[in-house]
């Protein structure tokens, strides 16, 4: 009998979390909410739920397929962690020349940055997905259950205050990410 080479990765499902798989569409439900991710672009990978864990595997392995299995398993782990504890990024508002004022526009799903380097026009950063943004003093806290949406929102805020034509050693004004992690309350 010929053994077919295959790669298998197992992701444990903790108590209070349910995972449903329809084809290559994975839905994770937990105490903080529900996340759905479509892995249909990963044609060579199969995903199934078995005995309290999610199994991601592929056959006729090469380097690319092995990487796909690891990537899918990591995404599912992040989804499980997101619906159980959530994610939080913290950003610091730094200014030395002009005081920056930051507010959250919930209606238009964006962050408004005023008086950056004394500019008359406001700068805007998009809020992605179902992410909560709070401004507390000189800190901005970005929280949510989807790590991609939280990271994109934090990066969008940081990128909105990027300085282009000035010396960065003198003009250190901006908003910078200084902490990433779980949203442990």
mmCIF file of C-alpha atoms in Angstrom:
data_model
loop_
_atom_site.group_PDB
_atom_site.id
_atom_site.type_symbol
_atom_site.label_atom_id
_atom_site.label_comp_id
_atom_site.label_asym_id
_atom_site.label_seq_id
_atom_site.Cartn_x
_atom_site.Cartn_y
_atom_site.Cartn_z
ATOM 1 C CA UNK A 1 0.000 0.000 0.000
ATOM 2 C CA UNK A 2 1.300 3.436 -0.981
ATOM 3 C CA UNK A 3 1.149 6.147 1.662
ATOM 4 C CA UNK A 4 -0.100 9.487 0.359
ATOM 5 C CA UNK A 5 1.755 12.365 2.025
ATOM 6 C CA UNK A 6 -0.565 14.738 3.832
ATOM 7 C CA UNK A 7 -0.425 17.576 6.377
ATOM 8 C CA UNK A 8 -2.959 17.912 9.160
ATOM 9 C CA UNK A 9 -3.333 20.680 11.742
ATOM 10 C CA UNK A 10 -5.741 20.493 14.677
ATOM 11 C CA UNK A 11 -7.283 23.557 16.366
ATOM 12 C CA UNK A 12 -8.914 22.868 19.746
ATOM 13 C CA UNK A 13 -12.385 24.351 20.373
ATOM 14 C CA UNK A 14 -12.740 25.667 23.960
ATOM 15 C CA UNK A 15 -15.895 25.458 26.106
ATOM 16 C CA UNK A 16 -18.585 27.978 25.174
ATOM 17 C CA UNK A 17 -17.475 28.243 21.532
ATOM 18 C CA UNK A 18 -19.172 26.544 18.592
ATOM 19 C CA UNK A 19 -17.660 26.145 15.124
ATOM 20 C CA UNK A 20 -19.675 25.346 11.991
ATOM 21 C CA UNK A 21 -18.125 24.464 8.640
ATOM 22 C CA UNK A 22 -20.051 24.577 5.351
ATOM 23 C CA UNK A 23 -17.694 23.628 2.554
ATOM 24 C CA UNK A 24 -14.834 26.053 3.155
ATOM 25 C CA UNK A 25 -16.896 28.688 4.998
ATOM 26 C CA UNK A 26 -16.163 28.703 8.744
ATOM 27 C CA UNK A 27 -18.474 30.332 11.327
ATOM 28 C CA UNK A 28 -17.303 30.705 14.938
ATOM 29 C CA UNK A 29 -19.791 31.663 17.670
ATOM 30 C CA UNK A 30 -18.762 32.597 21.188
ATOM 31 C CA UNK A 31 -19.651 34.782 24.172
ATOM 32 C CA UNK A 32 -18.502 38.024 22.467
ATOM 33 C CA UNK A 33 -20.152 37.458 19.075
ATOM 34 C CA UNK A 34 -19.983 35.645 15.755
ATOM 35 C CA UNK A 35 -17.292 35.671 13.067
ATOM 36 C CA UNK A 36 -17.504 34.162 9.588
ATOM 37 C CA UNK A 37 -14.616 33.654 7.190
ATOM 38 C CA UNK A 38 -14.650 32.196 3.692
ATOM 39 C CA UNK A 39 -11.641 30.027 2.776
ATOM 40 C CA UNK A 40 -12.971 29.070 -0.690
ATOM 41 C CA UNK A 41 -9.866 30.550 -2.323
ATOM 42 C CA UNK A 42 -7.885 27.709 -0.675
ATOM 43 C CA UNK A 43 -8.978 24.998 -3.125
ATOM 44 C CA UNK A 44 -6.515 22.319 -1.947
ATOM 45 C CA UNK A 45 -7.453 22.499 1.761
ATOM 46 C CA UNK A 46 -10.252 20.635 3.538
ATOM 47 C CA UNK A 47 -11.717 21.862 6.839
ATOM 48 C CA UNK A 48 -13.950 19.825 9.156
ATOM 49 C CA UNK A 49 -15.077 19.709 12.792
ATOM 50 C CA UNK A 50 -14.298 16.486 14.642
ATOM 51 C CA UNK A 51 -14.335 15.585 18.370
ATOM 52 C CA UNK A 52 -14.068 19.089 19.840
ATOM 53 C CA UNK A 53 -11.517 20.390 17.360
ATOM 54 C CA UNK A 54 -11.273 21.813 13.865
ATOM 55 C CA UNK A 55 -9.118 19.809 11.489
ATOM 56 C CA UNK A 56 -7.437 21.519 8.540
ATOM 57 C CA UNK A 57 -5.669 19.178 6.121
ATOM 58 C CA UNK A 58 -4.406 18.679 2.596
ATOM 59 C CA UNK A 59 -3.017 15.807 0.539
ATOM 60 C CA UNK A 60 -0.203 15.520 -2.020
ATOM 61 C CA UNK A 61 1.781 18.041 -0.028
ATOM 62 C CA UNK A 62 4.154 20.615 -1.370
ATOM 63 C CA UNK A 63 5.465 23.772 0.250
ATOM 64 C CA UNK A 64 2.527 25.941 -0.842
ATOM 65 C CA UNK A 65 -0.147 23.534 0.402
ATOM 66 C CA UNK A 66 1.613 23.161 3.759
ATOM 67 C CA UNK A 67 1.627 26.966 4.113
ATOM 68 C CA UNK A 68 -2.111 27.099 3.261
ATOM 69 C CA UNK A 69 -2.911 24.618 6.051
ATOM 70 C CA UNK A 70 -0.943 26.677 8.591
ATOM 71 C CA UNK A 71 -2.554 29.916 7.439
ATOM 72 C CA UNK A 72 -6.113 28.550 7.635
ATOM 73 C CA UNK A 73 -5.463 27.071 11.096
ATOM 74 C CA UNK A 74 -4.003 30.383 12.331
ATOM 75 C CA UNK A 75 -7.053 32.301 11.038
ATOM 76 C CA UNK A 76 -9.403 29.890 12.831
ATOM 77 C CA UNK A 77 -7.356 30.227 16.065
ATOM 78 C CA UNK A 78 -7.608 34.028 15.808
ATOM 79 C CA UNK A 79 -11.374 33.784 15.247
ATOM 80 C CA UNK A 80 -11.792 31.579 18.344
ATOM 81 C CA UNK A 81 -9.652 33.939 20.439
ATOM 82 C CA UNK A 82 -11.637 36.918 19.101
ATOM 83 C CA UNK A 83 -15.057 35.552 20.106
ATOM 84 C CA UNK A 84 -13.805 34.551 23.573
ATOM 85 C CA UNK A 85 -11.617 37.493 24.707
ATOM 86 C CA UNK A 86 -11.443 39.981 21.798
ATOM 87 C CA UNK A 87 -8.581 42.215 20.651
ATOM 88 C CA UNK A 88 -7.412 45.663 21.757
ATOM 89 C CA UNK A 89 -4.904 48.045 20.171
ATOM 90 C CA UNK A 90 -3.754 51.191 21.978
ATOM 91 C CA UNK A 91 -2.477 54.279 20.168
ATOM 92 C CA UNK A 92 -0.780 57.355 21.657
ATOM 93 C CA UNK A 93 -1.460 60.909 20.441
ATOM 94 C CA UNK A 94 1.904 62.707 20.342
ATOM 95 C CA UNK A 95 2.312 66.426 19.641
ATOM 96 C CA UNK A 96 4.860 69.115 20.428
ATOM 97 C CA UNK A 97 3.884 71.959 18.103
ATOM 98 C CA UNK A 98 0.097 72.053 17.762
ATOM 99 C CA UNK A 99 -2.380 70.291 20.074
ATOM 100 C CA UNK A 100 -4.137 67.538 18.130
ATOM 101 C CA UNK A 101 -7.832 66.969 18.787
ATOM 102 C CA UNK A 102 -9.297 63.543 17.970
ATOM 103 C CA UNK A 103 -12.966 62.566 17.897
ATOM 104 C CA UNK A 104 -14.975 59.573 16.687
ATOM 105 C CA UNK A 105 -17.724 60.070 14.070
ATOM 106 C CA UNK A 106 -19.948 57.004 14.710
ATOM 107 C CA UNK A 107 -22.431 57.939 11.961
ATOM 108 C CA UNK A 108 -19.857 57.947 9.144
ATOM 109 C CA UNK A 109 -17.649 55.243 10.765
ATOM 110 C CA UNK A 110 -14.487 57.322 10.853
ATOM 111 C CA UNK A 111 -12.054 59.026 13.219
ATOM 112 C CA UNK A 112 -11.662 62.802 12.795
ATOM 113 C CA UNK A 113 -8.229 64.315 13.497
ATOM 114 C CA UNK A 114 -8.207 68.118 13.834
ATOM 115 C CA UNK A 115 -5.356 70.644 14.003
ATOM 116 C CA UNK A 116 -2.661 68.135 13.008
ATOM 117 C CA UNK A 117 0.501 70.251 12.474
ATOM 118 C CA UNK A 118 -1.783 73.304 12.454
ATOM 119 C CA UNK A 119 -3.544 72.255 9.245
ATOM 120 C CA UNK A 120 -6.902 73.870 8.603
ATOM 121 C CA UNK A 121 -8.444 70.812 6.994
ATOM 122 C CA UNK A 122 -9.282 67.742 9.067
ATOM 123 C CA UNK A 123 -7.763 64.326 8.490
ATOM 124 C CA UNK A 124 -9.912 61.192 8.535
ATOM 125 C CA UNK A 125 -9.285 57.527 9.310
ATOM 126 C CA UNK A 126 -11.770 54.803 8.396
ATOM 127 C CA UNK A 127 -13.231 52.461 11.033
ATOM 128 C CA UNK A 128 -13.434 48.937 9.580
ATOM 129 C CA UNK A 129 -16.054 46.337 10.480
ATOM 130 C CA UNK A 130 -17.685 46.216 13.902
ATOM 131 C CA UNK A 131 -14.875 47.938 15.822
ATOM 132 C CA UNK A 132 -15.261 50.261 18.818
ATOM 133 C CA UNK A 133 -12.951 53.299 19.012
ATOM 134 C CA UNK A 134 -12.621 55.348 22.225
ATOM 135 C CA UNK A 135 -10.541 58.454 22.866
ATOM 136 C CA UNK A 136 -9.294 58.778 26.468
ATOM 137 C CA UNK A 137 -6.986 61.755 26.997
ATOM 138 C CA UNK A 138 -3.897 61.166 24.842
ATOM 139 C CA UNK A 139 -4.811 57.527 24.168
ATOM 140 C CA UNK A 140 -7.000 55.978 21.492
ATOM 141 C CA UNK A 141 -8.325 52.484 22.246
ATOM 142 C CA UNK A 142 -9.477 50.286 19.353
ATOM 143 C CA UNK A 143 -11.400 47.126 20.352
ATOM 144 C CA UNK A 144 -13.230 44.353 18.519
ATOM 145 C CA UNK A 145 -13.526 40.617 17.951
ATOM 146 C CA UNK A 146 -12.061 40.503 14.425
ATOM 147 C CA UNK A 147 -8.274 40.900 14.568
ATOM 148 C CA UNK A 148 -8.119 42.021 10.928
ATOM 149 C CA UNK A 149 -10.673 44.810 11.374
ATOM 150 C CA UNK A 150 -9.031 45.998 14.618
ATOM 151 C CA UNK A 151 -5.568 46.014 13.020
ATOM 152 C CA UNK A 152 -6.798 47.776 9.872
ATOM 153 C CA UNK A 153 -8.559 50.469 11.913
ATOM 154 C CA UNK A 154 -5.479 51.096 14.084
ATOM 155 C CA UNK A 155 -3.237 51.221 10.999
ATOM 156 C CA UNK A 156 -5.669 53.600 9.287
ATOM 157 C CA UNK A 157 -5.525 55.984 12.264
ATOM 158 C CA UNK A 158 -1.708 55.808 12.367
ATOM 159 C CA UNK A 159 -1.426 56.307 8.605
ATOM 160 C CA UNK A 160 -3.755 59.338 8.651
ATOM 161 C CA UNK A 161 -1.104 61.300 10.578
ATOM 162 C CA UNK A 162 1.887 60.315 8.468
ATOM 163 C CA UNK A 163 4.307 63.210 7.947
ATOM 164 C CA UNK A 164 5.700 63.520 4.423
ATOM 165 C CA UNK A 165 7.726 66.666 3.748
ATOM 166 C CA UNK A 166 9.108 67.505 7.200
ATOM 167 C CA UNK A 167 12.072 66.230 9.193
ATOM 168 C CA UNK A 168 10.775 63.351 11.356
ATOM 169 C CA UNK A 169 13.425 64.034 13.993
ATOM 170 C CA UNK A 170 11.951 67.485 14.623
ATOM 171 C CA UNK A 171 8.275 66.896 13.841
ATOM 172 C CA UNK A 172 7.456 63.757 15.834
ATOM 173 C CA UNK A 173 3.779 64.701 15.960
ATOM 174 C CA UNK A 174 1.323 61.949 15.097
ATOM 175 C CA UNK A 175 -0.628 59.008 16.414
ATOM 176 C CA UNK A 176 1.348 55.817 16.997
ATOM 177 C CA UNK A 177 0.429 52.231 17.930
ATOM 178 C CA UNK A 178 2.158 51.318 21.189
ATOM 179 C CA UNK A 179 0.325 48.221 22.405
ATOM 180 C CA UNK A 180 -1.415 45.232 20.768
ATOM 181 C CA UNK A 181 -3.095 42.371 22.535
ATOM 182 C CA UNK A 182 -6.145 40.747 24.025
ATOM 183 C CA UNK A 183 -9.043 42.862 25.290
ATOM 184 C CA UNK A 184 -8.848 41.560 28.863
ATOM 185 C CA UNK A 185 -11.121 43.629 31.098
#
